[in-house]
Amino acid sequence: MPSPIPLNCFLPLEFSPSADLRPCSSPLVIPGKDSKNFLGGAPSVRTRRLPPRLAWCCIDWDQLCLLQPLGSGGFGSVYKATYRGTTVAVKQVKKSSKNRLASRQSFWAELNVARLQHDNVVRVVAASTCAPASQNSLGTIIMEYVGHITLHHVIYGTGDVWRQGEDDEGGCGRKALSMEETVCYSCDIVTGLAFLHSQGIVHLDLKPANVFITEQGVCKIGDFGCSHKLEEGLSQSPHVCQQGGTYTHRAPELLKGERVTAKADIYSFAVTLWQIVMREQPYLGERQYVLYAVVAYNLRPSLAAAVFHESPVGRRLQSIISCCWKANVEERLSAAQLLPSLRALRASL
């Protein structure tokens, strides 16, 4: 759980709170539909303020206006909205009937980056442990709006993607990613990771679906529901991480129940980079077989494809991937160590 700090220590000027913090249970109204609130159902009549230790993340509900839903899943729902006149994304985190502890951990993990601002990280604008007229919500998180296109969409051509249109050799209805795009995306991701790691934040669920791509082609790392905050001065967590993450991208040391370090994200980056190059799923076998083989037999996606051998850039990417997903944590490069070679590779294209 992040340490409480004054709200305006991390909010930009346009989101600075008023001196009078409003009740956090005020209903959010859809424009033109005064009879319905943000989450549906009858408007809340309770006016419950956040306790002083949570005042830093208070949301001014009167300034939040729903525009349209962007998606939903087991975690809850995401909406496009405006907050204080600026377009934002709003994540409504719901309670899990199966594992309420995991739901609470996920909500607070999202706020590990609440004070941070970086060009390659999705920024948290504000948050609240309350939600209007909702009995099934753990809280609400307001984030900068970066669009709805993820690296997964770009790689696999799924959804309404602005890159789609020309068939590639496989006839899948998506453009092939150039080596220049591949290297640029990689630079953005590793730059974001280097910043997060410098702040003691380990993402623990890095994968194409959690990397957003803006209309300007900039990658931003998002979805911090599995993230972990290392204790100050420590390179690894004193605790074993119990939260999930995606098994295809989860580092073998975490599968074995070992301590969390930033090198777990480097492993996930290697699998993600492989996906960018190959545009295939990393594993096709049964989940339990994959988990066992990754740990016991060092199973990894194949690097034998021609794309890794037919050009100097391909060979360099192969070398980076191979180094980043080594079983021995100490043999993997850090994000800060990776950056110079990736930037040099980008400059050579």
XYZ file of C-alpha atoms in Angstrom:
349
model
C 0.000 0.000 0.000
C 1.494 3.346 -0.963
C 2.296 5.884 1.722
C -0.304 8.683 2.030
C 0.975 11.983 0.634
C -0.653 15.334 -0.129
C -2.718 15.130 -3.305
C -1.008 17.995 -5.098
C 2.389 16.383 -4.625
C 1.737 14.231 -7.666
C -1.217 15.719 -9.513
C -0.501 18.123 -12.366
C -1.885 21.644 -12.112
C -5.019 21.001 -14.151
C -6.076 18.302 -11.690
C -5.205 20.136 -8.480
C -7.931 19.721 -5.862
C -9.976 22.500 -4.392
C -9.283 23.410 -0.788
C -12.644 21.968 0.207
C -12.504 18.205 -0.354
C -15.926 16.980 -1.426
C -17.673 13.898 -0.078
C -16.406 10.837 -1.902
C -19.806 9.212 -2.277
C -21.348 11.902 -4.459
C -23.131 10.280 -7.448
C -21.568 10.586 -10.881
C -24.173 11.470 -13.502
C -24.186 10.583 -17.173
C -24.739 13.743 -19.267
C -28.385 14.162 -20.184
C -29.475 11.259 -17.985
C -29.895 12.747 -14.542
C -31.884 9.748 -13.348
C -28.896 7.415 -13.705
C -25.593 7.559 -11.961
C -22.184 6.389 -13.081
C -22.671 2.768 -12.084
C -26.427 2.416 -12.540
C -29.085 2.028 -9.903
C -30.395 4.533 -7.417
C -28.183 7.509 -6.525
C -26.322 7.188 -3.262
C -27.681 9.078 -0.288
C -24.666 8.532 1.928
C -22.020 11.223 2.244
C -18.962 9.490 3.597
C -15.607 11.225 3.510
C -12.306 9.433 3.146
C -10.287 9.095 6.344
C -7.426 11.621 6.653
C -4.785 9.053 5.674
C -6.475 8.667 2.265
C -7.182 12.343 1.591
C -4.379 12.482 -0.987
C -6.330 10.326 -3.427
C -9.727 12.007 -3.098
C -11.804 12.348 -6.278
C -13.987 15.374 -6.917
C -16.959 13.414 -8.219
C -18.784 16.522 -9.463
C -15.957 17.038 -11.967
C -16.085 13.466 -13.331
C -18.299 12.855 -16.357
C -18.771 9.502 -18.075
C -18.458 9.383 -21.861
C -18.432 5.725 -22.939
C -17.367 2.247 -21.776
C -13.984 1.013 -22.998
C -14.014 -2.531 -21.642
C -14.774 -4.828 -18.749
C -13.515 -8.026 -17.213
C -12.975 -9.849 -13.951
C -11.337 -6.734 -12.449
C -14.308 -4.468 -13.164
C -14.918 -1.889 -15.897
C -13.022 0.885 -17.675
C -14.695 4.018 -19.058
C -13.649 6.969 -21.133
C -14.573 10.105 -19.199
C -13.675 13.708 -18.542
C -12.272 14.979 -15.267
C -11.914 18.704 -14.725
C -12.376 19.174 -18.448
C -9.622 16.722 -19.482
C -10.220 13.347 -21.134
C -9.314 10.476 -18.795
C -9.833 6.747 -18.341
C -11.737 5.565 -15.261
C -11.266 2.092 -13.830
C -13.996 0.889 -11.514
C -12.522 -2.020 -9.525
C -15.086 -4.535 -8.341
C -14.930 -6.936 -5.439
C -14.179 -10.521 -6.325
C -16.623 -12.978 -4.844
C -13.946 -15.704 -5.050
C -10.939 -13.845 -3.673
C -11.626 -10.510 -2.008
C -8.085 -10.260 -0.657
C -6.661 -10.500 -4.190
C -9.104 -7.814 -5.340
C -7.995 -5.439 -2.586
C -4.331 -6.141 -3.300
C -4.896 -5.425 -6.986
C -6.589 -2.092 -6.252
C -3.785 -0.869 -4.020
C -1.123 -2.217 -6.361
C -2.519 0.058 -9.084
C -1.668 2.990 -6.822
C 2.007 2.054 -6.581
C 2.561 4.491 -9.458
C 0.223 7.199 -8.178
C 3.000 9.717 -7.545
C 4.999 8.955 -10.674
C 5.075 10.736 -14.025
C 6.928 9.427 -17.073
C 6.362 9.501 -20.820
C 6.298 5.687 -21.023
C 4.078 4.973 -18.003
C 0.299 5.453 -17.813
C -0.218 8.107 -15.136
C -2.647 7.832 -12.231
C -4.553 11.106 -11.855
C -6.599 10.392 -8.718
C -8.292 7.563 -6.859
C -10.868 6.823 -4.201
C -11.851 3.851 -2.077
C -15.465 4.879 -2.562
C -17.770 4.718 -5.558
C -21.215 6.230 -6.080
C -24.145 3.932 -5.296
C -22.063 0.771 -5.575
C -22.050 -2.053 -3.059
C -19.701 -4.166 -5.183
C -16.804 -1.780 -5.659
C -13.411 -1.608 -4.020
C -12.762 1.802 -5.468
C -12.233 4.010 -8.471
C -8.998 4.969 -10.224
C -8.735 7.867 -12.680
C -5.859 7.581 -15.174
C -4.606 9.592 -18.100
C -6.359 8.623 -21.317
C -3.939 7.039 -23.782
C -6.443 5.523 -26.186
C -7.610 1.930 -26.350
C -4.956 0.466 -28.666
C -2.494 -1.902 -27.046
C 0.614 -3.607 -28.338
C -1.441 -6.806 -28.426
C -3.787 -5.199 -30.966
C -0.861 -4.083 -33.084
C 0.885 -7.457 -33.001
C -2.117 -9.655 -33.642
C -4.399 -7.288 -35.566
C -7.341 -7.699 -33.205
C -9.930 -5.032 -32.510
C -10.436 -1.689 -34.236
C -6.782 -0.922 -34.845
C -5.622 2.161 -36.715
C -2.765 0.099 -38.198
C -5.008 -2.425 -39.950
C -5.719 -2.468 -43.638
C -3.010 -4.245 -45.559
C -2.681 -8.010 -45.453
C 0.689 -9.432 -44.583
C 2.096 -12.614 -46.096
C -0.081 -14.688 -43.795
C -3.239 -12.901 -44.920
C -4.154 -11.995 -41.343
C -5.320 -8.476 -42.174
C -2.523 -6.652 -40.373
C 0.657 -4.911 -41.387
C 3.979 -6.509 -40.654
C 5.914 -4.581 -38.033
C 9.124 -3.153 -39.427
C 12.394 -3.631 -37.586
C 12.392 0.109 -36.927
C 8.979 -0.076 -35.238
C 10.046 -3.152 -33.291
C 13.164 -1.447 -31.947
C 11.311 1.810 -31.175
C 8.606 -0.018 -29.245
C 11.287 -1.960 -27.367
C 13.104 1.249 -26.450
C 9.905 2.782 -25.095
C 9.086 -0.278 -22.994
C 12.581 -0.623 -21.537
C 12.753 3.135 -20.875
C 9.512 2.834 -18.895
C 10.821 -0.209 -17.028
C 14.102 1.514 -16.197
C 12.156 4.401 -14.666
C 9.826 2.122 -12.697
C 12.717 0.045 -11.389
C 14.583 3.190 -10.345
C 11.526 3.973 -8.202
C 11.455 0.495 -6.681
C 8.378 -0.608 -8.675
C 8.267 -4.051 -10.319
C 5.363 -4.449 -12.773
C 5.065 -8.278 -12.669
C 2.542 -8.495 -15.525
C 4.340 -6.995 -18.503
C 2.849 -8.302 -21.758
C 1.558 -6.790 -25.026
C -1.970 -6.331 -23.659
C -0.611 -4.095 -20.876
C 1.394 -1.819 -23.170
C -0.704 0.992 -24.654
C 0.255 2.759 -27.868
C -0.763 6.366 -28.345
C -1.758 7.904 -31.669
C 1.777 9.314 -31.794
C 3.165 5.768 -31.658
C 4.522 6.040 -28.101
C 4.354 2.980 -25.847
C 3.088 3.435 -22.285
C 3.145 0.686 -19.680
C -0.180 0.336 -17.876
C -2.248 -1.964 -15.651
C -0.309 -2.152 -12.393
C -2.704 -4.503 -10.607
C 0.067 -7.072 -10.049
C 2.854 -4.571 -9.341
C 5.062 -4.757 -6.293
C 6.887 -2.029 -4.368
C 10.350 -3.035 -3.243
C 11.379 -1.741 0.148
C 13.755 1.193 -0.014
C 17.361 0.130 -0.383
C 16.530 -3.485 -1.260
C 17.108 -5.066 -4.671
C 14.641 -7.834 -3.924
C 11.467 -8.144 -1.917
C 11.737 -9.772 1.511
C 8.397 -11.404 0.732
C 7.325 -13.915 -1.891
C 4.812 -12.402 -4.315
C 1.487 -14.219 -4.207
C -0.271 -12.275 -6.955
C -0.861 -13.817 -10.342
C 0.317 -12.246 -13.545
C 0.202 -14.037 -16.889
C 1.816 -17.467 -16.805
C 3.327 -17.240 -20.316
C 5.313 -14.150 -19.269
C 6.011 -15.017 -15.644
C 9.674 -15.465 -14.763
C 10.724 -18.977 -13.674
C 11.971 -17.786 -10.281
C 8.474 -16.498 -9.517
C 6.952 -19.784 -10.664
C 9.263 -21.461 -8.141
C 8.115 -19.124 -5.356
C 11.359 -17.177 -5.033
C 11.764 -13.510 -4.114
C 10.665 -10.704 -6.420
C 13.334 -8.650 -8.173
C 13.201 -6.196 -11.075
C 14.752 -8.893 -13.281
C 11.336 -10.600 -13.377
C 10.152 -7.754 -15.629
C 13.193 -8.260 -17.879
C 12.124 -11.862 -18.464
C 8.615 -10.676 -19.343
C 10.082 -8.078 -21.702
C 12.007 -10.816 -23.529
C 8.817 -12.789 -24.186
C 7.047 -9.581 -25.245
C 9.868 -8.663 -27.653
C 9.713 -12.175 -29.112
C 5.993 -11.628 -29.746
C 6.639 -8.291 -31.467
C 9.129 -9.930 -33.825
C 7.270 -13.190 -34.455
C 3.623 -12.085 -34.081
C 2.774 -15.483 -32.679
C 1.677 -16.785 -29.282
C 4.701 -17.798 -27.192
C 3.320 -21.212 -26.182
C 0.586 -23.445 -27.532
C 0.720 -26.306 -25.008
C -1.348 -26.943 -21.908
C -0.808 -24.443 -19.114
C 0.546 -26.932 -16.567
C 2.933 -28.430 -19.130
C 4.278 -24.993 -20.026
C 4.764 -24.010 -16.374
C 6.639 -27.218 -15.619
C 8.778 -27.100 -18.758
C 9.761 -23.433 -18.256
C 11.076 -24.208 -14.781
C 12.425 -27.742 -15.205
C 13.656 -27.720 -18.804
C 14.201 -24.005 -19.573
C 11.455 -24.048 -22.188
C 11.355 -20.796 -24.184
C 9.739 -19.708 -27.468
C 11.860 -20.668 -30.475
C 14.548 -18.311 -31.774
C 15.177 -20.413 -34.875
C 13.019 -18.339 -37.267
C 14.753 -16.752 -40.254
C 13.873 -13.227 -39.075
C 16.432 -13.641 -36.290
C 19.237 -14.604 -38.673
C 18.759 -12.757 -41.940
C 19.855 -9.286 -40.809
C 22.225 -7.686 -38.277
C 19.230 -6.167 -36.451
C 17.502 -9.550 -36.259
C 20.632 -11.149 -34.850
C 20.987 -8.379 -32.288
C 17.367 -8.788 -31.178
C 17.913 -12.527 -30.870
C 20.896 -11.872 -28.608
C 18.904 -9.440 -26.446
C 15.990 -11.841 -26.060
C 18.265 -14.767 -25.264
C 20.050 -12.779 -22.570
C 16.877 -11.364 -21.026
C 15.079 -14.663 -20.463
C 17.942 -16.608 -18.925
C 16.938 -18.824 -16.022
C 19.671 -17.366 -13.813
C 18.423 -13.977 -12.621
C 21.971 -12.656 -12.220
C 22.751 -13.311 -15.895
C 19.931 -11.077 -17.142
C 20.707 -7.468 -17.967
C 18.887 -4.748 -16.058
C 16.637 -2.294 -17.878
C 19.244 0.435 -17.410
C 21.906 -1.825 -18.946
C 19.665 -2.687 -21.895
C 18.848 0.876 -22.841
C 22.182 1.962 -24.405
C 22.300 -0.980 -26.823
C 18.646 -0.556 -27.815
C 19.095 3.176 -28.380
C 22.217 2.540 -30.453
C 20.299 -0.031 -32.475
C 17.483 2.461 -33.056
C 19.951 5.146 -34.126
C 21.470 2.762 -36.683
C 18.162 2.177 -38.496
